[in-house]
Coordinates of C-alpha atoms in Angstrom, one line a residue:
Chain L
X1 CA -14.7 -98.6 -33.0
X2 CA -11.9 -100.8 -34.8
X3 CA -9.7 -102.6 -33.2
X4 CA -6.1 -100.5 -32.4
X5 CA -3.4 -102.2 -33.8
X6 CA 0.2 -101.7 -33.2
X7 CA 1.0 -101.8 -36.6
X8 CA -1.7 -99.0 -37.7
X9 CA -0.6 -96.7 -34.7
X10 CA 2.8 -96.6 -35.9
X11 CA 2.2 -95.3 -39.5
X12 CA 0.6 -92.5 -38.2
X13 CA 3.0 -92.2 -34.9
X14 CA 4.9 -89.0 -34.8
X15 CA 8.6 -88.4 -36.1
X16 CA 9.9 -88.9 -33.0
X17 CA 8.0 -91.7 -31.3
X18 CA 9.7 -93.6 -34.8
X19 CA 13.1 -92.8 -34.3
X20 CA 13.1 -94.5 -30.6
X21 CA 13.8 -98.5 -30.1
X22 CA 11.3 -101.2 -30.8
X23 CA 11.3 -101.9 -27.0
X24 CA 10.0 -98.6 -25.8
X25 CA 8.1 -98.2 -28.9
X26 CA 5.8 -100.8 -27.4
X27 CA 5.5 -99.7 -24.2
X28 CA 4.4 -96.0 -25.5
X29 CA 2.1 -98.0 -27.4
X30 CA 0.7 -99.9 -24.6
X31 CA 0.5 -96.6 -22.7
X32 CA -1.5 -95.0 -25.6
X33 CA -4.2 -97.8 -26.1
X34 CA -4.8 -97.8 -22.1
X35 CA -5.2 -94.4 -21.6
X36 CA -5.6 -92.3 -24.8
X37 CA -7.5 -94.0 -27.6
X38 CA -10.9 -93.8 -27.5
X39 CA -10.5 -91.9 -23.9
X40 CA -9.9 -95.0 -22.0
X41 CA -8.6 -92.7 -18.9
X42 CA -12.4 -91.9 -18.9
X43 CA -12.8 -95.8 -17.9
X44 CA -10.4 -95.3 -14.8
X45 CA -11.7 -92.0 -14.3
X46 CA -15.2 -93.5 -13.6
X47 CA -14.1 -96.4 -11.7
X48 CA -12.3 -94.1 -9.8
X49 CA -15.5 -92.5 -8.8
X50 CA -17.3 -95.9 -7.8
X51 CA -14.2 -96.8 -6.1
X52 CA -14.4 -93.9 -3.7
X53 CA -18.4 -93.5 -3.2
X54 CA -18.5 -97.3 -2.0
X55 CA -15.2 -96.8 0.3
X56 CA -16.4 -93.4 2.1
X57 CA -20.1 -94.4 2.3
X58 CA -19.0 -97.8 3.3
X59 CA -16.8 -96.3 6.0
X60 CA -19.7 -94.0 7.3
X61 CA -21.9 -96.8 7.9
X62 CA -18.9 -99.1 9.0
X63 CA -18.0 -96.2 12.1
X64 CA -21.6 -95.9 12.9
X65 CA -22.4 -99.5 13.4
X66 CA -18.6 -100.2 14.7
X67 CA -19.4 -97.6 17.6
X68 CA -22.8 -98.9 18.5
X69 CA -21.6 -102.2 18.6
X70 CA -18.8 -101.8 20.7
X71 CA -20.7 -99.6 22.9
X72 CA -23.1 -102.6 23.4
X73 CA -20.3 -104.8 24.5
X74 CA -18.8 -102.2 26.6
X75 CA -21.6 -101.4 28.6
X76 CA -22.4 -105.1 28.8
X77 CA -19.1 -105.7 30.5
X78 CA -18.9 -103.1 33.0
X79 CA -21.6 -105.3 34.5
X80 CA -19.0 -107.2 36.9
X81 CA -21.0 -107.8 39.7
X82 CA -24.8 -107.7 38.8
X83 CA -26.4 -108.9 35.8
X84 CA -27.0 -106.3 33.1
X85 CA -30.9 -105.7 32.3
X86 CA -32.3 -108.2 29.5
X87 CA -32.6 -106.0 27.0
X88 CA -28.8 -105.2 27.0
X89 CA -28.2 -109.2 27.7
X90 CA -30.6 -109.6 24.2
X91 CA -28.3 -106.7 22.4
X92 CA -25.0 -108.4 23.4
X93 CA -25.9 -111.7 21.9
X94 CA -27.2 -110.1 18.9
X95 CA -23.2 -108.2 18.6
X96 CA -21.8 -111.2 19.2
X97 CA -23.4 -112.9 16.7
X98 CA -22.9 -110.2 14.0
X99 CA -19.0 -110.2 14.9
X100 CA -18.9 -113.9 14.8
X101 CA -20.5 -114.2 11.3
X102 CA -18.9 -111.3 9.2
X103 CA -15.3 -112.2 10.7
X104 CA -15.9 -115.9 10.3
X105 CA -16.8 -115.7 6.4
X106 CA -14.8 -113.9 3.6
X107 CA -15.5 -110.7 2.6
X108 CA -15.9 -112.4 -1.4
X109 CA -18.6 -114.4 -0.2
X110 CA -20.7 -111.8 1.8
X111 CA -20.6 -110.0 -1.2
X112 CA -21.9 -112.9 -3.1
X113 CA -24.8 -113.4 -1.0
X114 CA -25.5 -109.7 -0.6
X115 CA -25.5 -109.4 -4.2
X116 CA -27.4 -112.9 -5.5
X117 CA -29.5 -113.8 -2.4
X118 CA -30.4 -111.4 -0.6
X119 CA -31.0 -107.9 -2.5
X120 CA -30.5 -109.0 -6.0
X121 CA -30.0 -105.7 -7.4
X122 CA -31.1 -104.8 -10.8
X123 CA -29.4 -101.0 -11.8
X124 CA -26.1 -100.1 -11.0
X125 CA -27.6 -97.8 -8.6
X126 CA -28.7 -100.6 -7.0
X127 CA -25.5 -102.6 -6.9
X128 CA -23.4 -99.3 -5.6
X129 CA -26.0 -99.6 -2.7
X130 CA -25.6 -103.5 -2.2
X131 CA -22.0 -103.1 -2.3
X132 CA -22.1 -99.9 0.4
X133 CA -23.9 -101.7 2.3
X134 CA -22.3 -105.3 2.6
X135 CA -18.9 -103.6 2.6
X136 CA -20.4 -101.5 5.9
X137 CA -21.2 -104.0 7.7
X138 CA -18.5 -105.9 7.0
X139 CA -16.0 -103.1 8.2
X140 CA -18.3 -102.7 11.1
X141 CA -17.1 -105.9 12.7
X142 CA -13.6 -104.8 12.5
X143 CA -14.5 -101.3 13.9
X144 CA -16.4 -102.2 16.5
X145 CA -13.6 -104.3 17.9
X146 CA -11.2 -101.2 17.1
X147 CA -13.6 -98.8 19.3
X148 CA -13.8 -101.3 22.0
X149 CA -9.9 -101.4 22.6
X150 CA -10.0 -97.5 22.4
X151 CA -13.0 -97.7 25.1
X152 CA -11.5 -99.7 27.3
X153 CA -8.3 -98.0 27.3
X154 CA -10.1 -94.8 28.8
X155 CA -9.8 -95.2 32.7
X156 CA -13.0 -95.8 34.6
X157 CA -13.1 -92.7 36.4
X158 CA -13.6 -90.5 33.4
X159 CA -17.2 -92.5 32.8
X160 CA -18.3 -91.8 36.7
X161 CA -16.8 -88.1 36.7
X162 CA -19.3 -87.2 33.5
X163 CA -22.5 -89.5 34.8
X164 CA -21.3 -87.9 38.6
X165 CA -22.0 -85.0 36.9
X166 CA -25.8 -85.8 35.5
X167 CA -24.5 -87.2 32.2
X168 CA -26.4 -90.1 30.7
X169 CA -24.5 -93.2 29.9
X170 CA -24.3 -92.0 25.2
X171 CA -23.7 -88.3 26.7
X172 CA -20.5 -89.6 28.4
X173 CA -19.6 -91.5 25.9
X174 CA -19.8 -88.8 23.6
X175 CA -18.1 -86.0 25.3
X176 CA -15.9 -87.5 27.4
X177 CA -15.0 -91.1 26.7
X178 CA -15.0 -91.3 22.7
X179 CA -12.6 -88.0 21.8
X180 CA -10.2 -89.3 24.0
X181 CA -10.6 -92.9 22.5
X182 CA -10.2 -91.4 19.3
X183 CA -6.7 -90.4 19.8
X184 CA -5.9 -93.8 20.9
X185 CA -7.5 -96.1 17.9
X186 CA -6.7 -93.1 15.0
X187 CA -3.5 -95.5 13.6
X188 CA -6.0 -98.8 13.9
X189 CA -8.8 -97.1 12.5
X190 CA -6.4 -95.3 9.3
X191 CA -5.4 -99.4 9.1
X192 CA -9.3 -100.1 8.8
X193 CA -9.7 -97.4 6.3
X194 CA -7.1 -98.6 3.9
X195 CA -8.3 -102.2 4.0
X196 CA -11.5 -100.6 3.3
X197 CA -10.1 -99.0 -0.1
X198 CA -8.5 -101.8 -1.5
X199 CA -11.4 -104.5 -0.6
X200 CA -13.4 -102.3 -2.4
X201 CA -11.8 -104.4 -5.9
X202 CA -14.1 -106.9 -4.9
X203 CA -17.5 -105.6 -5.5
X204 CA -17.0 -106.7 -9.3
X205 CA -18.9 -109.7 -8.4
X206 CA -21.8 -107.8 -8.0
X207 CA -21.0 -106.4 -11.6
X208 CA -19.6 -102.9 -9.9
X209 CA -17.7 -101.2 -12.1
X210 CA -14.9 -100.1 -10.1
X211 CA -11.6 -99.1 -10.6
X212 CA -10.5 -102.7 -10.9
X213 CA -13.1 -103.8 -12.8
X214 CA -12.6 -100.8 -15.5
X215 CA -8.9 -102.0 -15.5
X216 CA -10.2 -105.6 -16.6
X217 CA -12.2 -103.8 -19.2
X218 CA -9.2 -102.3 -20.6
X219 CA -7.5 -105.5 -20.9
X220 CA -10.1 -106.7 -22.4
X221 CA -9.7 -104.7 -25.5
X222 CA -6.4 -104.3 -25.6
X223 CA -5.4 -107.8 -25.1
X224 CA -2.4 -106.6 -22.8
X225 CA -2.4 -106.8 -19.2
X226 CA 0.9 -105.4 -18.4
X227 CA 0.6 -101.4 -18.5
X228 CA -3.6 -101.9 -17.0
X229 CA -3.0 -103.8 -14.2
X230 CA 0.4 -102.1 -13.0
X231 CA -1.4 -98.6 -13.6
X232 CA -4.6 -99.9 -11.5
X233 CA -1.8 -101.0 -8.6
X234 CA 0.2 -97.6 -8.7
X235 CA -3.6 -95.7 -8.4
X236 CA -4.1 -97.6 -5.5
X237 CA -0.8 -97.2 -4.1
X238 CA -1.1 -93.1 -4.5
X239 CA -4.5 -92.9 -2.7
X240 CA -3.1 -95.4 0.1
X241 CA -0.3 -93.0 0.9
X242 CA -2.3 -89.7 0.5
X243 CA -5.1 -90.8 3.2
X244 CA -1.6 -92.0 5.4
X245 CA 0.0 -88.9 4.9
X246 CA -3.2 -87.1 6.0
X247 CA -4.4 -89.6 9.2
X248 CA -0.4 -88.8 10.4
X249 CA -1.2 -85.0 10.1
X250 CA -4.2 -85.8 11.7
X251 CA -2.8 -87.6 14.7
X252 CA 0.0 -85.0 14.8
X253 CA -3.1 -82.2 15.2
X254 CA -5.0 -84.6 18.1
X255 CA -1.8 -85.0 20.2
X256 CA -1.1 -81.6 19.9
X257 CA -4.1 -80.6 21.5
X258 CA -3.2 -82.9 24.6
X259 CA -0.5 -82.5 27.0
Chain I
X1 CA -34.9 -86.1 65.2
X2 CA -35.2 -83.8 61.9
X3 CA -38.3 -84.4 59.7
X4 CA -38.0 -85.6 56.8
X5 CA -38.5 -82.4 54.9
X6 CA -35.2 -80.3 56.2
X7 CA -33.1 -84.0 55.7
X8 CA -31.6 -83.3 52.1
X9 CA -30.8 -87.0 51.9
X10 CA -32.7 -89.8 53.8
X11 CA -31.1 -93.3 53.6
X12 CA -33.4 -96.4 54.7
X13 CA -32.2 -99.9 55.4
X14 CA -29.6 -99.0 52.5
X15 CA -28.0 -102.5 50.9
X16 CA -25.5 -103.3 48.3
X17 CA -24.4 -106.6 47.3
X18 CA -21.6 -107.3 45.1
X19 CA -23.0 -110.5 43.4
X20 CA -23.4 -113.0 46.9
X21 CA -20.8 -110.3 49.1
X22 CA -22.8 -107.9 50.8
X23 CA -20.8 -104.9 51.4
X24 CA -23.6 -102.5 53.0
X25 CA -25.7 -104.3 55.2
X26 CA -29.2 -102.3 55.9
X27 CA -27.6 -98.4 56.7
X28 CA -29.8 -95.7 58.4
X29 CA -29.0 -92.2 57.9
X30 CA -30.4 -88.5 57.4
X31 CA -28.0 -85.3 56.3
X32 CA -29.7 -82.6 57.0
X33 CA -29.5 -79.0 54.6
X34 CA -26.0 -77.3 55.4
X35 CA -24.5 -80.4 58.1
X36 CA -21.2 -81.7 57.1
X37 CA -21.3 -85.4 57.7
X38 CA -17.8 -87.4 58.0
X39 CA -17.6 -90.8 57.3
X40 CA -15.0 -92.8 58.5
X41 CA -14.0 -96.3 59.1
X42 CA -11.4 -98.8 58.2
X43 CA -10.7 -99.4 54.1
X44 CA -13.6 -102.4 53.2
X45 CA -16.1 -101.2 56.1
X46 CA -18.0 -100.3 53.1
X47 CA -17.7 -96.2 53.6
X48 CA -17.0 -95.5 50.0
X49 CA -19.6 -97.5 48.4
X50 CA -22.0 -96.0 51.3
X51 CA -20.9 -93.0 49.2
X52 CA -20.7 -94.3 46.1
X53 CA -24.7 -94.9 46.6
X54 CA -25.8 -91.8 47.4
X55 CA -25.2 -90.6 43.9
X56 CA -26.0 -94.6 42.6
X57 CA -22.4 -94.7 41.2
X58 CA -23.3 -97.9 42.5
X59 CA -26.7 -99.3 42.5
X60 CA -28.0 -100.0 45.6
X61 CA -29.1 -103.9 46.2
X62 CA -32.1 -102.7 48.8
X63 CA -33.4 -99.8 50.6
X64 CA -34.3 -96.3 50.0
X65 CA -32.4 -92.9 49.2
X66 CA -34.8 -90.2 49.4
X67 CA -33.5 -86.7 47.7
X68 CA -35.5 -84.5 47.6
X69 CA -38.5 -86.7 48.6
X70 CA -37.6 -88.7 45.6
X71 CA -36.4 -92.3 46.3
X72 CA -33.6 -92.5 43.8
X73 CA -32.7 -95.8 44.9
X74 CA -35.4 -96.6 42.6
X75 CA -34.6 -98.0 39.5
X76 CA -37.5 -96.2 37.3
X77 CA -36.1 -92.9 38.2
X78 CA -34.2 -90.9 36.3
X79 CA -31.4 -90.2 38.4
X80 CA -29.4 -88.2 35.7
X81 CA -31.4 -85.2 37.1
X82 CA -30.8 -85.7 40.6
X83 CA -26.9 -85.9 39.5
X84 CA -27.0 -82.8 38.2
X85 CA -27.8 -81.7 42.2
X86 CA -25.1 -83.9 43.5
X87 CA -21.2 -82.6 42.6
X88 CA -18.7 -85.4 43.5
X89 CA -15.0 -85.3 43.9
X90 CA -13.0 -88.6 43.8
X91 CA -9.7 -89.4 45.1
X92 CA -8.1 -89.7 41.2
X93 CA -9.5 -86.1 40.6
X94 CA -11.1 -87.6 36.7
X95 CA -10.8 -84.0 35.8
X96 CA -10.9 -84.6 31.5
X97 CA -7.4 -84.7 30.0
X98 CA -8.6 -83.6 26.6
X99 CA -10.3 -80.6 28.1
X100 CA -9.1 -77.5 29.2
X101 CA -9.6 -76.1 32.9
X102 CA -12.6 -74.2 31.9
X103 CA -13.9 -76.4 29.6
X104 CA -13.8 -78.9 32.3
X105 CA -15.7 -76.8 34.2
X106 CA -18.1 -75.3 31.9
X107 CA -19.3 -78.6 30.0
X108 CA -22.5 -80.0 32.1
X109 CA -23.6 -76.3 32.9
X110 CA -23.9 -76.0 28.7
X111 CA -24.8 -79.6 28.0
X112 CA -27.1 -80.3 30.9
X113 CA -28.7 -76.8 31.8
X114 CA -28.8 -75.2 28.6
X115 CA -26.2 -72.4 30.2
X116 CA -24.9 -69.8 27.7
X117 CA -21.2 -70.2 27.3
X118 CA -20.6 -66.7 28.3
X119 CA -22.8 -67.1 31.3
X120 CA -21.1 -70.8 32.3
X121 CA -17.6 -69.2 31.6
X122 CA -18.1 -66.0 34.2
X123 CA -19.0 -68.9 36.4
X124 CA -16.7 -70.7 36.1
X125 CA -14.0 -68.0 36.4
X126 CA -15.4 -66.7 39.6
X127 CA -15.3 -70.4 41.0
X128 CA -11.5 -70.6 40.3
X129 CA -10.7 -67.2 41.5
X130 CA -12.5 -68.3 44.5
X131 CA -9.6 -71.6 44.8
X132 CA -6.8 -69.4 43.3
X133 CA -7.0 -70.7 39.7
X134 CA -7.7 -68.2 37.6
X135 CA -4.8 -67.9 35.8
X136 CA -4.5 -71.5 35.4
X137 CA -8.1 -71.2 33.7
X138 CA -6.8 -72.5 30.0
X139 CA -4.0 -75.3 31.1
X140 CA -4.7 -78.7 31.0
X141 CA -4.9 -81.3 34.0
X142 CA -1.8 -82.8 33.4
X143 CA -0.1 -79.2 33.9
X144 CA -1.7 -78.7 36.7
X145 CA -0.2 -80.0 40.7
X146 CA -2.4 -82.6 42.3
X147 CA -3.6 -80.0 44.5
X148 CA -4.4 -77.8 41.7
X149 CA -6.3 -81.0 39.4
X150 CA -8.6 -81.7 43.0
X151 CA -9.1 -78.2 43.3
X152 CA -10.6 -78.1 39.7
X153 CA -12.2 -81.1 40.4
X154 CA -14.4 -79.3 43.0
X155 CA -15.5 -76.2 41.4
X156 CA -16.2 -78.3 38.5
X157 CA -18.3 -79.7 40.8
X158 CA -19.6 -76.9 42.1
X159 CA -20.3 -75.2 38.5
X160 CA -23.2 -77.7 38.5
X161 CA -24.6 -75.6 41.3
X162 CA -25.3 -78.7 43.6
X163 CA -27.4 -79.3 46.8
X164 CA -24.8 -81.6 48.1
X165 CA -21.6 -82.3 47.5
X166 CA -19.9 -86.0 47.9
X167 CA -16.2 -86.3 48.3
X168 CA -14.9 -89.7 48.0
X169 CA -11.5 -89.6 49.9
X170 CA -10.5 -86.3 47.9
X171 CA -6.7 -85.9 49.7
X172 CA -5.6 -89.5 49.6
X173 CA -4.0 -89.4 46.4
X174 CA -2.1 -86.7 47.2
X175 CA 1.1 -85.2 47.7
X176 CA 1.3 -84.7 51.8
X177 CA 2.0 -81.0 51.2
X178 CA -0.7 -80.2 49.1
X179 CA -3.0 -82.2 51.3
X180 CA -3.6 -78.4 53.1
X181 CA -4.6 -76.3 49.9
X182 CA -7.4 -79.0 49.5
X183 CA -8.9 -79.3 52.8
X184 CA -8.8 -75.5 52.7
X185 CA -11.2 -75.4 49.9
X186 CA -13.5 -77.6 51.4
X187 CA -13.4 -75.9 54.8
X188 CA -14.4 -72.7 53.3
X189 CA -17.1 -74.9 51.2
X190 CA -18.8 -75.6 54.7
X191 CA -18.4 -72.1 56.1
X192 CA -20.5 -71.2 53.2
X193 CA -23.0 -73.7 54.4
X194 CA -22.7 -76.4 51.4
X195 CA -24.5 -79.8 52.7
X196 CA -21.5 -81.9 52.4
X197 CA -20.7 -85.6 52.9
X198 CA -17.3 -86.3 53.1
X199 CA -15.1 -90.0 53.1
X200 CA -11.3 -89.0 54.7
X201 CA -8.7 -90.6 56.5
X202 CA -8.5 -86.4 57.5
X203 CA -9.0 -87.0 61.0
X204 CA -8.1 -83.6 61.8
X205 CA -10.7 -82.5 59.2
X206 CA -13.1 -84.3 60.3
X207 CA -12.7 -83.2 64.0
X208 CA -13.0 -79.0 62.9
X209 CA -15.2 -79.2 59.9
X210 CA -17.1 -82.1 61.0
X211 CA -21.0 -81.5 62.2
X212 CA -21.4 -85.3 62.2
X213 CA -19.4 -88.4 62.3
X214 CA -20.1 -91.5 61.2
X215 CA -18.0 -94.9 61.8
X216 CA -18.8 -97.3 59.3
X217 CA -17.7 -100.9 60.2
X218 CA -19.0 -103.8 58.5
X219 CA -21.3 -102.3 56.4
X220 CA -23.4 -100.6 58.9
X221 CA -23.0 -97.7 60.9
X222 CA -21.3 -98.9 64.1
X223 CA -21.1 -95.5 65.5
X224 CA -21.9 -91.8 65.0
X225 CA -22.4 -88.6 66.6
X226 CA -20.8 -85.2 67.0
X227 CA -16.8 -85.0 66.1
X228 CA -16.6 -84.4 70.3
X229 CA -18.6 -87.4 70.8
X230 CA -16.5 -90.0 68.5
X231 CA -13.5 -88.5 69.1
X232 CA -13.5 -87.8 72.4
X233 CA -15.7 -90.4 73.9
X234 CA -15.8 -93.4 71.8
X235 CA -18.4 -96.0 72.8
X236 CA -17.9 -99.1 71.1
X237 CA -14.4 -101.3 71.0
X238 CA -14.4 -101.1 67.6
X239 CA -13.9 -97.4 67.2
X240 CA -11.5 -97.2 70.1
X241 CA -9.0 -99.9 68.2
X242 CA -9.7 -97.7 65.3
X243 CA -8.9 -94.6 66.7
X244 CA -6.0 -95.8 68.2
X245 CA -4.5 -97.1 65.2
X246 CA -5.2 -93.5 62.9
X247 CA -4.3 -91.0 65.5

């Protein structure tokens, strides 16, 4: 396709787009060559879609590991007295370990090694994988140390009224201890999610074409950052207040249901 | 003596160390089907971790507990199924603030035994009518009186359809006036012939309900015998200050 000039758009620019001043004759330019020649929305449209399949799969994996690991910990440390069995004691070195790495390195540089050491991946499948999975793990760390506030904030009493009652140590957690955690770590865990979102603008380096990346793209054509990069921040911005809007209403609903 | 096989419970040299302090110090004692056995002693004679080991809330340091003719004191037992035949009621209630009343109630019979939630609810409304709760059946614990929240606390308990039932100082935390309503409950649990094992600073409770006393003091059982018996004609020095001082 040739190259858009400003010049050749203008000749063939409406009556009215003509009559305006130079100024804001640019800026409608701008606007056009970003989103509407050659369907360049389509760009942010797809990087969009990579944007949210690594941030909700990422998540997923992030809560799962977050829970197990802080239910390690926490069942390590109600052992005040005795010494917890080995296996636990081998489990609990292994957490702390995990937490000390991925919260002692950047997030840049995980992704690095994730994506040139360790899996190499060759199809963009592949990297949307690699880039799920170091961005998991990474938010595991945080949510594990999330969780364990939220576990610890439960009083003791509720984990010996459910195992009093026959309940195995994941049961309580499950039915007793962890809804009413929930309630207390929903505005730390909404903070987790949105960090999520945006660090997701890094998994370029593993040649993901997300959002941000498609934004670069676009720039990269039209030789104009200006109207790209604030559009890419005001996309951003939008999904960051819809998922706070929604997590309020959320915690509105949980409290609700608690008197 | 009983034999083994009518004791419900049968506790052996019992021990429990917290790290080097040794809180139960070798504890001998059978509770036989249907007895109601009051423990009492001064706070850190070791009564409520006595307690707290029948059900291994706390994991005992040496000794057997056989229930049932099964030593759960025995590490490579599963003694989430023996829970299920031990209801216990602690002093802070731990009734589930996110839960309803009946969902209180009816969430071990559905998890644990499989009970339909039709079957668990009708259960669990005739335990409350039976403590005067019915209506309160969809509150939550923090609407609920003291009284009310230990009241749950035992039928919950009972929903499990225990063998025994352990109380661990239920009417300390409460109000003095709805001490009464409590101790009711549990007084009408013994008529009924529920094998019960109860911690209390309730002398008077212990004294009418009572089958069996025991004094803990020092992590052993420095005295036991019929309410008459300790109350009446305490043996040991140790009792007699004790007495003195809570009655």
């Amino acid at each position: 396709m040739s190259v858009l000039t400003f010049s050749g758009w203008i000749e063939s620019a409406p009556a009215w787009i003509i009559k305006l001043p130079e100024g804001l004759q640019t800026f409608i330019f701008q606007l056009y060559q970003t989103f509407v020649y050659a369907n360049r929305w389509t760009f942010f449209a797809e990087g969009l879609k990579i944007t949210f399949i690594v941030t909700i799969c990422a998540l997923a994996i992030g809560i799962i590991i977050g829970v197990i690991i802080a239910m390690v910990r926490t069942l390590y440390e109600s052992y005040t007295v005795n010494k917890p069995p080995v296996i636990l004691r081998a489990f609990n070195k292994i957490a702390e370990l995990y937490l000390t790495i991925i919260r002692g390195t950047p997030m840049m540089v995980q992704l690095l090694i994730m994506g040139f050491v360790v899996m190499q991946p060759k199809t963009e499948t592949g990297s949307i994988i690699c880039g799920v999975i170091t961005l998991g793990i990474n938010s595991g760390a945080y949510v594990a140390e999330i969780v364990r506030s939220g576990l610890m904030s439960i009083p003791k009493g509720q984990t010996e009224a459910g195992r009093s009652l026959g309940f195995n140590y994941i049961q309580t957690m499950w039915y007793i201890v962890i809804p009413q955690a929930i309630k207390n770590i929903l505005p730390a865990l909404g903070n987790e999610m949105i960090t999520l979102l945006k660090d997701t603008s890094l998994v370029s380096v593993i040649a993901l074409r997300d959002v941000t990346k498609q934004a670069q793209n676009i720039v990269s054509k039209t030789y104009s950052a200006m109207v790209p990069y604030i559009s890419l921040a005001l996309i951003y911005l939008v999904i960051v207040i819809v998922i706070t809007k929604l997590l309020d209403r959320l915690e509105k609903r949980l409290r609700k249901s608690e008197h | 003596m009983n034999t083994e096989k009518t004791a419900v419970i049968k506790v052996e040299n019992l021990e429990k160390a917290f790290g080097k302090k040794e809180v139960l110090k070798g504890i001998n004692a059978e509770i036989d089907k249907g007895e109601v056995i009051v423990i009492i002693g001064a706070s850190g004679s070791g009564k409520s971790t006595f307690l707290r080991c029948l059900n291994c809330l706390e994991d005992p340091t040496g000794g057997n507990i056989f229930f049932d003719g099964v030593d759960i004191a025995d590490p490579s037992v599963d003694i989430n199924i023996h829970r299920q035949k031990m209801g216990m009621v602690f002093q802070q209630f731990n009734l589930f603030p996110h839960k309803t009343v009946l969902e209180n109630m009816t969430l071990a019979p559905i998890k644990l035994k499989g009970m339909k939630k039709e079957d668990a609810d009708a259960l669990a409304m005739k335990l409350l009518e039976r403590v005067g709760l019915a209506d309160r059946a969809d509150s939550y614990p923090s609407q609920l009186s003291g009284g009310q929240q230990q009241r749950v606390a035992i039928v919950r308990a009972l929903a499990m359809e225990p063998d025994v039932m352990l109380f661990d100082e239920p009417t300390s935390a409460l109000d003095p006036e709805m001490v009464g309503e409590v101790l009711d409950v549990m007084k009408s649990l013994a008529d009924e012939g529920m094998t019960m094992v109860v911690v209390t600073h309730e002398m008077g409770f212990a004294r009418e309900v009572g089958d069996r006393v025991l004094f803990m003091d020092g992590g052993v059982i420095g005295e036991e015998g019929t309410p008459e018996e300790v109350f009446g004609n305490p043996k040991s020095e140790r009792l007699q200050s004790f007495l003195a001082k809570v009655l």
